[in-house]
Short mmCIF file of C-alpha atoms (C1' of nucleotides) in Angstrom, two decimals:
data_model
loop_
_atom_site.label_atom_id
_atom_site.label_comp_id
_atom_site.label_asym_id
_atom_site.label_seq_id
_atom_site.Cartn_x
_atom_site.Cartn_y
_atom_site.Cartn_z
CA MET A 12 -28.53 -1.01 -23.27
CA SER A 13 -30.53 -3.67 -22.16
CA GLU A 14 -31.62 -4.23 -18.18
CA HIS A 15 -30.62 -8.18 -18.94
CA SER A 16 -26.91 -7.05 -20.01
CA THR A 17 -24.32 -8.56 -17.56
CA LYS A 18 -21.80 -5.82 -18.83
CA ASP A 19 -22.10 -2.03 -18.87
CA SER A 20 -19.67 -0.07 -20.02
CA HIS A 21 -21.01 2.81 -18.50
CA ASP A 22 -21.55 1.36 -14.95
CA LEU A 23 -19.37 3.21 -12.68
CA GLN A 24 -19.68 0.71 -9.77
CA LEU A 25 -18.08 -2.55 -12.14
CA LEU A 26 -14.58 -2.84 -10.78
CA GLU A 27 -13.51 -2.98 -14.89
CA ASN A 28 -14.59 0.46 -15.33
CA GLN A 29 -12.74 2.00 -11.98
CA LEU A 30 -9.78 3.86 -12.00
CA CYS A 31 -8.78 3.00 -8.58
CA PHE A 32 -8.24 -0.68 -8.84
CA PRO A 33 -5.65 -0.94 -11.78
CA LEU A 34 -4.03 1.90 -9.92
CA TYR A 35 -4.26 -0.07 -6.57
CA ALA A 36 -3.49 -3.39 -8.28
CA ALA A 37 -0.16 -1.94 -10.55
CA SER A 38 1.27 -0.05 -7.20
CA ARG A 39 1.32 -3.27 -5.55
CA LEU A 40 2.25 -5.61 -8.45
CA MET A 41 5.25 -3.02 -9.25
CA THR A 42 6.29 -3.08 -5.52
CA ARG A 43 6.72 -7.06 -5.98
CA ALA A 44 8.47 -6.39 -9.45
CA TYR A 45 11.36 -4.36 -7.32
CA GLN A 46 11.44 -6.59 -4.09
CA PRO A 47 13.91 -9.25 -5.78
CA LEU A 48 15.81 -6.83 -7.16
CA LEU A 49 16.00 -5.11 -3.90
CA ALA A 50 16.33 -7.73 -1.70
CA ARG A 51 20.26 -8.25 -2.63
CA PHE A 52 21.01 -4.85 -0.57
CA GLN A 53 18.30 -5.39 2.33
CA LEU A 54 16.03 -2.92 0.87
CA THR A 55 12.69 -2.33 0.71
CA TYR A 56 10.79 -0.39 -1.73
CA PRO A 57 10.09 2.30 0.36
CA GLN A 58 13.33 2.54 1.64
CA TYR A 59 14.32 2.40 -1.63
CA ILE A 60 12.17 5.55 -2.65
CA ILE A 61 13.69 7.55 -0.01
CA LEU A 62 17.24 6.76 -0.90
CA LEU A 63 16.55 8.05 -4.48
CA ILE A 64 15.23 11.19 -2.70
CA LEU A 65 18.90 11.59 -0.63
CA TRP A 66 20.46 10.48 -3.63
CA GLU A 67 19.37 14.12 -5.43
CA ASP A 68 18.89 16.34 -2.25
CA ALA A 69 21.15 15.38 0.66
CA PRO A 70 21.34 16.59 2.70
CA CYS A 71 18.27 17.89 3.61
CA PRO A 72 15.48 18.10 6.35
CA ILE A 73 12.93 15.13 6.99
CA GLY A 74 10.23 17.86 6.22
CA HIS A 75 11.89 17.74 2.35
CA ILE A 76 11.76 14.13 2.15
CA GLY A 77 8.25 13.94 3.39
CA ALA A 78 7.21 16.80 0.78
CA ARG A 79 8.62 14.52 -2.25
CA ALA A 80 7.93 11.38 -1.07
CA ILE A 81 4.35 12.36 -0.32
CA LEU A 82 4.76 10.57 3.25
CA GLU A 83 4.06 11.86 6.79
CA THR A 84 6.59 11.77 9.58
CA ASN A 85 4.84 8.82 11.01
CA THR A 86 5.72 7.03 8.27
CA LEU A 87 8.97 8.61 7.89
CA SER A 88 10.30 8.22 11.61
CA PRO A 89 10.17 4.53 11.77
CA LEU A 90 11.33 4.14 8.24
CA LEU A 91 14.59 6.48 8.66
CA LYS A 92 15.60 5.14 11.76
CA THR A 93 16.01 1.45 9.99
CA LEU A 94 17.92 3.11 7.26
CA GLU A 95 20.00 4.88 10.00
CA LYS A 96 20.54 1.40 11.83
CA GLN A 97 21.50 -0.22 8.74
CA GLY A 98 24.06 2.14 8.40
CA TRP A 99 22.88 3.93 5.02
CA ILE A 100 21.75 7.49 6.47
CA THR A 101 22.69 10.03 9.26
CA ARG A 102 20.29 11.86 11.66
CA THR A 103 21.39 15.22 13.26
CA ARG A 104 19.30 17.95 14.62
CA SER A 105 20.23 21.27 13.02
CA VAL A 106 22.00 23.48 15.21
CA VAL A 107 20.33 26.73 14.03
CA ASP A 108 16.91 25.42 14.15
CA GLU A 109 16.42 22.49 17.01
CA ARG A 110 13.06 21.33 15.36
CA VAL A 111 14.50 19.99 12.36
CA VAL A 112 16.79 16.67 11.80
CA MET A 113 18.70 16.82 8.59
CA VAL A 114 19.41 13.35 6.79
CA ASP A 115 22.54 12.87 4.87
CA LEU A 116 23.90 9.76 3.37
CA THR A 117 26.78 7.56 5.16
CA ASP A 118 29.33 6.43 2.78
CA LYS A 119 28.02 3.06 2.23
CA GLY A 120 24.49 5.26 1.33
CA HIS A 121 26.45 7.22 -1.24
CA ALA A 122 28.04 4.11 -2.75
CA MET A 123 24.66 2.50 -2.73
CA LYS A 124 23.62 5.04 -5.47
CA GLN A 125 25.95 3.04 -8.09
CA GLU A 126 24.98 0.03 -7.10
CA CYS A 127 21.45 0.64 -7.66
CA ALA A 128 21.93 2.44 -10.87
CA CYS A 129 21.17 -0.77 -13.28
CA ILE A 130 17.83 -1.35 -11.27
CA PRO A 131 15.70 0.85 -13.39
CA GLN A 132 16.42 -0.55 -16.69
CA GLU A 133 16.45 -4.47 -15.32
CA LEU A 134 12.79 -3.07 -14.55
CA TYR A 135 11.87 -1.67 -17.86
CA GLU A 136 12.96 -5.16 -19.43
CA GLN A 137 10.69 -6.63 -17.59
CA THR A 138 7.43 -4.93 -19.43
CA ASP A 139 7.08 -5.09 -22.72
CA SER A 140 5.49 -2.05 -22.92
CA ASN A 141 7.36 0.77 -25.58
CA ALA A 142 8.90 3.51 -24.06
CA GLU A 143 6.26 6.34 -24.92
CA ASP A 144 3.24 4.63 -23.11
CA LEU A 145 5.34 4.36 -20.39
CA ALA A 146 6.05 7.90 -20.62
CA THR A 147 2.64 8.64 -21.54
CA VAL A 148 1.30 6.69 -18.35
CA LYS A 149 3.95 8.55 -16.25
CA ALA A 150 2.73 12.08 -17.41
CA MET A 151 -0.79 11.22 -16.91
CA LEU A 152 -0.30 9.89 -13.17
CA ASN A 153 1.80 12.77 -12.18
CA GLN A 154 -1.11 15.38 -13.25
CA LEU A 155 -3.15 13.05 -11.46
CA VAL A 156 -1.08 13.12 -8.17
CA THR A 157 -0.97 17.14 -8.49
CA GLN A 158 -4.64 17.33 -8.79
CA LEU A 159 -5.24 14.95 -5.94
CA GLN A 160 -2.98 16.76 -3.48
CA GLU A 161 -4.39 20.01 -4.56
CA THR A 162 -8.14 18.73 -3.31
CA MET A 163 -6.78 17.53 -0.27
CA MET B 25 23.89 17.20 -22.10
CA SER B 26 26.49 18.87 -19.79
CA GLU B 27 28.13 16.90 -17.09
CA HIS B 28 26.93 19.95 -15.12
CA SER B 29 23.01 19.91 -15.72
CA THR B 30 21.52 19.40 -12.33
CA LYS B 31 18.43 17.97 -14.28
CA ASP B 32 18.51 15.26 -17.01
CA SER B 33 15.62 14.14 -18.82
CA HIS B 34 17.30 10.44 -19.65
CA ASP B 35 18.36 9.73 -15.84
CA LEU B 36 16.37 7.15 -14.78
CA GLN B 37 17.48 7.26 -11.41
CA LEU B 38 16.07 10.56 -10.75
CA LEU B 39 12.24 10.54 -9.06
CA GLU B 40 10.78 12.26 -11.89
CA ASN B 41 11.83 9.86 -14.47
CA GLN B 42 10.24 6.77 -12.75
CA LEU B 43 7.11 5.46 -13.24
CA CYS B 44 7.16 3.37 -10.15
CA PHE B 45 6.66 6.79 -8.17
CA PRO B 46 3.59 8.19 -9.07
CA LEU B 47 2.19 5.06 -9.24
CA TYR B 48 3.06 4.61 -5.93
CA ALA B 49 2.36 7.98 -5.12
CA ALA B 50 -1.06 8.15 -6.96
CA SER B 51 -2.27 4.95 -5.71
CA ARG B 52 -1.94 5.63 -1.74
CA LEU B 53 -3.76 9.44 -2.75
CA MET B 54 -6.86 7.74 -4.07
CA THR B 55 -7.08 5.49 -0.86
CA ARG B 56 -6.96 8.77 1.08
CA ALA B 57 -9.90 10.47 -1.33
CA TYR B 58 -11.72 6.92 -0.82
CA GLN B 59 -11.14 7.41 2.42
CA PRO B 60 -13.63 9.81 3.52
CA LEU B 61 -16.51 8.66 1.33
CA LEU B 62 -16.49 5.30 3.26
CA ALA B 63 -15.92 6.21 6.95
CA ARG B 64 -19.66 6.82 7.14
CA PHE B 65 -20.34 2.99 6.17
CA GLN B 66 -16.71 2.19 7.97
CA LEU B 67 -15.15 0.30 5.39
CA THR B 68 -11.68 0.93 4.41
CA TYR B 69 -10.51 0.74 0.77
CA PRO B 70 -9.49 -2.60 0.61
CA GLN B 71 -12.94 -3.73 2.11
CA TYR B 72 -14.72 -1.67 -0.33
CA ILE B 73 -12.41 -3.37 -3.20
CA ILE B 74 -13.91 -6.91 -2.19
CA LEU B 75 -17.39 -5.63 -1.69
CA LEU B 76 -17.49 -4.40 -5.27
CA ILE B 77 -16.05 -7.98 -6.84
CA LEU B 78 -18.51 -9.47 -4.50
CA TRP B 79 -21.68 -7.26 -5.94
CA GLU B 80 -20.49 -8.66 -9.37
CA ASP B 81 -20.03 -12.33 -8.55
CA ALA B 82 -21.47 -13.41 -4.74
CA PRO B 83 -21.63 -15.92 -4.12
CA CYS B 84 -18.03 -17.34 -5.32
CA PRO B 85 -15.21 -18.71 -3.50
CA ILE B 86 -12.47 -16.83 -1.86
CA GLY B 87 -9.80 -18.58 -4.45
CA HIS B 88 -11.96 -16.15 -7.36
CA ILE B 89 -12.21 -13.04 -5.42
CA GLY B 90 -8.03 -12.95 -4.69
CA ALA B 91 -7.84 -13.72 -8.52
CA ARG B 92 -9.81 -10.52 -9.38
CA ALA B 93 -8.64 -8.69 -6.87
CA ILE B 94 -5.16 -10.02 -7.62
CA LEU B 95 -4.23 -10.82 -3.51
CA GLU B 96 -3.54 -13.83 -1.79
CA THR B 97 -5.12 -15.98 1.16
CA ASN B 98 -2.85 -14.12 3.30
CA THR B 99 -4.54 -10.71 3.04
CA LEU B 100 -7.75 -11.94 2.45
CA SER B 101 -8.19 -14.18 5.25
CA PRO B 102 -8.20 -11.78 7.92
CA LEU B 103 -10.02 -9.00 5.44
CA LEU B 104 -13.07 -11.51 5.12
CA LYS B 105 -13.31 -12.36 8.86
CA THR B 106 -13.44 -8.65 8.92
CA LEU B 107 -16.49 -8.04 6.83
CA GLU B 108 -18.05 -11.20 8.41
CA LYS B 109 -17.55 -10.12 12.06
CA GLN B 110 -19.67 -6.41 10.74
CA GLY B 111 -22.10 -8.07 9.17
CA TRP B 112 -21.30 -7.78 4.73
CA ILE B 113 -21.20 -11.64 3.98
CA THR B 114 -21.32 -15.15 5.10
CA ARG B 115 -18.44 -17.54 4.99
CA THR B 116 -20.01 -20.82 4.21
CA ARG B 117 -17.30 -23.88 3.87
CA SER B 118 -18.64 -26.08 0.43
CA VAL B 119 -20.46 -28.98 1.06
CA VAL B 120 -19.17 -30.46 -2.60
CA ASP B 121 -15.56 -29.86 -1.78
CA GLU B 122 -14.86 -29.09 1.59
CA ARG B 123 -11.42 -27.42 1.01
CA VAL B 124 -13.51 -24.21 -0.69
CA VAL B 125 -15.01 -21.44 1.44
CA MET B 126 -17.97 -19.95 -0.04
CA VAL B 127 -18.07 -16.10 0.21
CA ASP B 128 -21.94 -14.71 0.43
CA LEU B 129 -23.25 -11.16 0.85
CA THR B 130 -25.86 -10.72 3.44
CA ASP B 131 -29.01 -8.52 3.12
CA LYS B 132 -26.71 -5.66 4.93
CA GLY B 133 -23.80 -6.72 1.63
CA HIS B 134 -26.55 -6.46 -0.78
CA ALA B 135 -28.39 -3.24 0.36
CA MET B 136 -25.06 -1.43 0.54
CA LYS B 137 -24.43 -1.57 -3.28
CA GLN B 138 -26.86 1.06 -3.41
CA GLU B 139 -25.87 3.27 -0.44
CA CYS B 140 -22.86 3.11 -2.40
CA ALA B 141 -23.33 3.72 -5.94
CA CYS B 142 -22.84 7.72 -5.49
CA ILE B 143 -18.74 6.85 -4.54
CA PRO B 144 -17.67 6.81 -7.98
CA GLN B 145 -19.36 9.60 -9.16
CA GLU B 146 -18.25 11.47 -6.30
CA LEU B 147 -14.83 10.63 -6.50
CA TYR B 148 -14.44 11.74 -10.02
CA GLU B 149 -15.92 15.12 -9.37
CA GLN B 150 -12.83 15.51 -7.03
CA THR B 151 -10.24 15.07 -10.14
CA ASP B 152 -11.06 17.56 -12.93
CA SER B 153 -9.24 15.66 -15.34
CA ASN B 154 -11.12 14.93 -18.56
CA ALA B 155 -12.97 11.59 -18.79
CA GLU B 156 -11.17 10.73 -22.05
CA ASP B 157 -7.62 11.21 -20.02
CA LEU B 158 -9.11 9.27 -17.23
CA ALA B 159 -9.89 6.02 -19.44
CA THR B 160 -6.69 6.29 -21.10
CA VAL B 161 -4.76 5.84 -18.32
CA LYS B 162 -7.12 3.06 -16.86
CA ALA B 163 -6.66 1.57 -20.15
CA MET B 164 -2.68 1.44 -19.92
CA LEU B 165 -2.82 0.54 -16.44
CA ASN B 166 -4.93 -1.96 -17.10
CA GLN B 167 -2.64 -3.41 -19.64
CA LEU B 168 0.55 -2.68 -17.32
CA VAL B 169 -0.90 -5.12 -14.91
CA THR B 170 -1.47 -7.80 -17.02
CA GLN B 171 2.07 -7.54 -18.42
CA LEU B 172 3.53 -7.46 -14.78
CA GLN B 173 1.40 -10.41 -13.65
CA GLU B 174 2.55 -12.30 -16.61
CA THR B 175 6.37 -11.68 -15.50
CA MET B 176 6.21 -12.88 -12.07
"C1'" DA C 15 -7.07 -48.98 -1.08
"C1'" DG C 16 -2.62 -46.78 -0.07
"C1'" DA C 17 1.17 -43.18 -1.06
"C1'" DG C 18 2.36 -39.03 -2.98
"C1'" DA C 19 1.51 -34.80 -5.05
"C1'" DT C 20 -1.81 -31.04 -5.90
"C1'" DA C 21 -5.30 -27.30 -4.32
"C1'" DG C 22 -7.91 -24.18 -1.17
"C1'" DT C 23 -7.56 -22.13 2.83
"C1'" DA C 24 -5.61 -19.98 7.02
"C1'" DT C 25 -1.85 -18.43 10.52
"C1'" DC C 26 2.42 -16.08 11.57
"C1'" DG C 27 5.96 -12.13 11.92
"C1'" DA C 28 7.42 -8.05 9.93
"C1'" DG C 29 7.16 -3.89 7.49
"C1'" DC C 30 4.30 0.07 5.55
"C1'" DG C 31 0.45 3.89 5.80
"C1'" DC C 32 -1.58 6.61 8.12
"C1'" DG C 33 -5.08 9.17 11.85
"C1'" DA C 34 -4.90 10.82 16.42
"C1'" DT C 35 -2.04 12.81 19.37
"C1'" DA C 36 2.35 14.28 21.93
"C1'" DT C 37 6.40 17.19 22.55
"C1'" DA C 38 9.61 20.35 22.47
"C1'" DA C 39 11.24 24.76 19.98
"C1'" DA C 40 10.53 28.31 17.01
"C1'" DT C 41 7.47 33.02 16.27
"C1'" DC C 42 4.05 36.10 16.90
"C1'" DA C 43 0.73 39.12 19.78
"C1'" DA C 44 -0.28 42.01 22.81
"C1'" DT D 28 8.60 39.56 27.68
"C1'" DT D 29 5.02 36.63 28.54
"C1'" DG D 30 1.30 33.26 26.50
"C1'" DA D 31 -0.78 31.41 22.60
"C1'" DT D 32 0.07 30.07 18.07
"C1'" DT D 33 2.70 27.54 15.09
"C1'" DT D 34 6.49 24.41 13.04
"C1'" DA D 35 9.32 20.13 12.96
"C1'" DT D 36 9.42 15.53 14.54
"C1'" DA D 37 8.47 11.64 17.00
"C1'" DT D 38 4.85 8.08 19.23
"C1'" DC D 39 0.59 5.06 19.46
"C1'" DG D 40 -2.46 1.79 17.74
"C1'" DC D 41 -4.75 -0.20 13.75
"C1'" DG D 42 -5.28 -2.24 9.40
"C1'" DC D 43 -3.29 -3.49 5.06
"C1'" DT D 44 0.18 -6.82 2.67
"C1'" DC D 45 3.14 -10.42 1.78
"C1'" DG D 46 6.98 -14.25 1.73
"C1'" DA D 47 6.97 -18.20 4.47
"C1'" DT D 48 4.45 -22.14 6.68
"C1'" DA D 49 0.97 -25.14 7.64
"C1'" DC D 50 -3.26 -27.68 7.37
"C1'" DT D 51 -7.21 -30.38 5.41
"C1'" DA D 52 -9.22 -32.34 1.40
"C1'" DT D 53 -8.82 -33.98 -3.07
"C1'" DC D 54 -6.78 -36.09 -6.82
"C1'" DT D 55 -3.78 -39.18 -9.20
"C1'" DC D 56 -1.14 -43.02 -9.84
"C1'" DT D 57 -0.27 -47.80 -9.02
#
DNA sequence: AGAGATAGTATCGAGCGCGATATAAATCAA
DNA sequence: TTGATTTATATCGCGCTCGATACTATCTCT
């Protein structure tokens, strides 16, 4: 409480007292951790996220992918174009509503699901946190995501 | 457990069962939340992170900023060049070791600390999580950051 | 002192993320 | 039905992030 104190756990302007920084750092480090596992498939991390969604929901419109990934079309359009060019997906304009572009997996895209099945396990082995802690963080982050989405 | 189940809480390949996605989403949403608060100062979120570090540690070498922000010089160099151009900081080659560039705050940069003091509070008011939960997430993320840094 | 190794910073290229804007199709209102 | 609004997607430009590489300064070893 002294004014000469160099560390104040209540000073919100200190980096270590902010939630935003570990969020920012952990997200980048997580992306780095995935990168070597994805490189053998020539996939980037955002591309992998899109495939995760498609393995659950394909075929589906671009808007649906955007809603799940929390990404706008200005990010998704070039991303999907690349995935199509590399043979993972197809993009087809809907005939019932020509504004909609339906995205589906190619055979190669479907097959990749099995190839990538080992990745989550491989990655969790790099963090020696126990499963409970990771589940707690995950649940709390999901709640935070929901709140931040509501206020925007 | 049925093979016909559409939701399996143990299937690590589902987006909702992965830690990486809420981390990725929360980090981007947090950046979006900061953006309107920083826009009035013409600051981006990464630039704000650098200033947070400098308000604690300036003057200091670029390498020190990189170590705290977990950013390499390929990211920091252009970022710091922009901050210098906009008058927040100065960059000076050390005379005792000419490899080192010392970064310091300008008067404008120092003054900005008071201007930005309200930002953390303004932001926390946007999340209606209780303080304990946020502190728990923060602590767990810091632990995750440490672990991910060690394994890389 | 000289040669090789190491350290600190900068540059380049590619992909991501997003605000702003555009375009075409579908819907709604009068 | 026409005109206005909304919806779904795409394009553009800028800043961030990072792997690969380069450059200079310092250090180490002989």
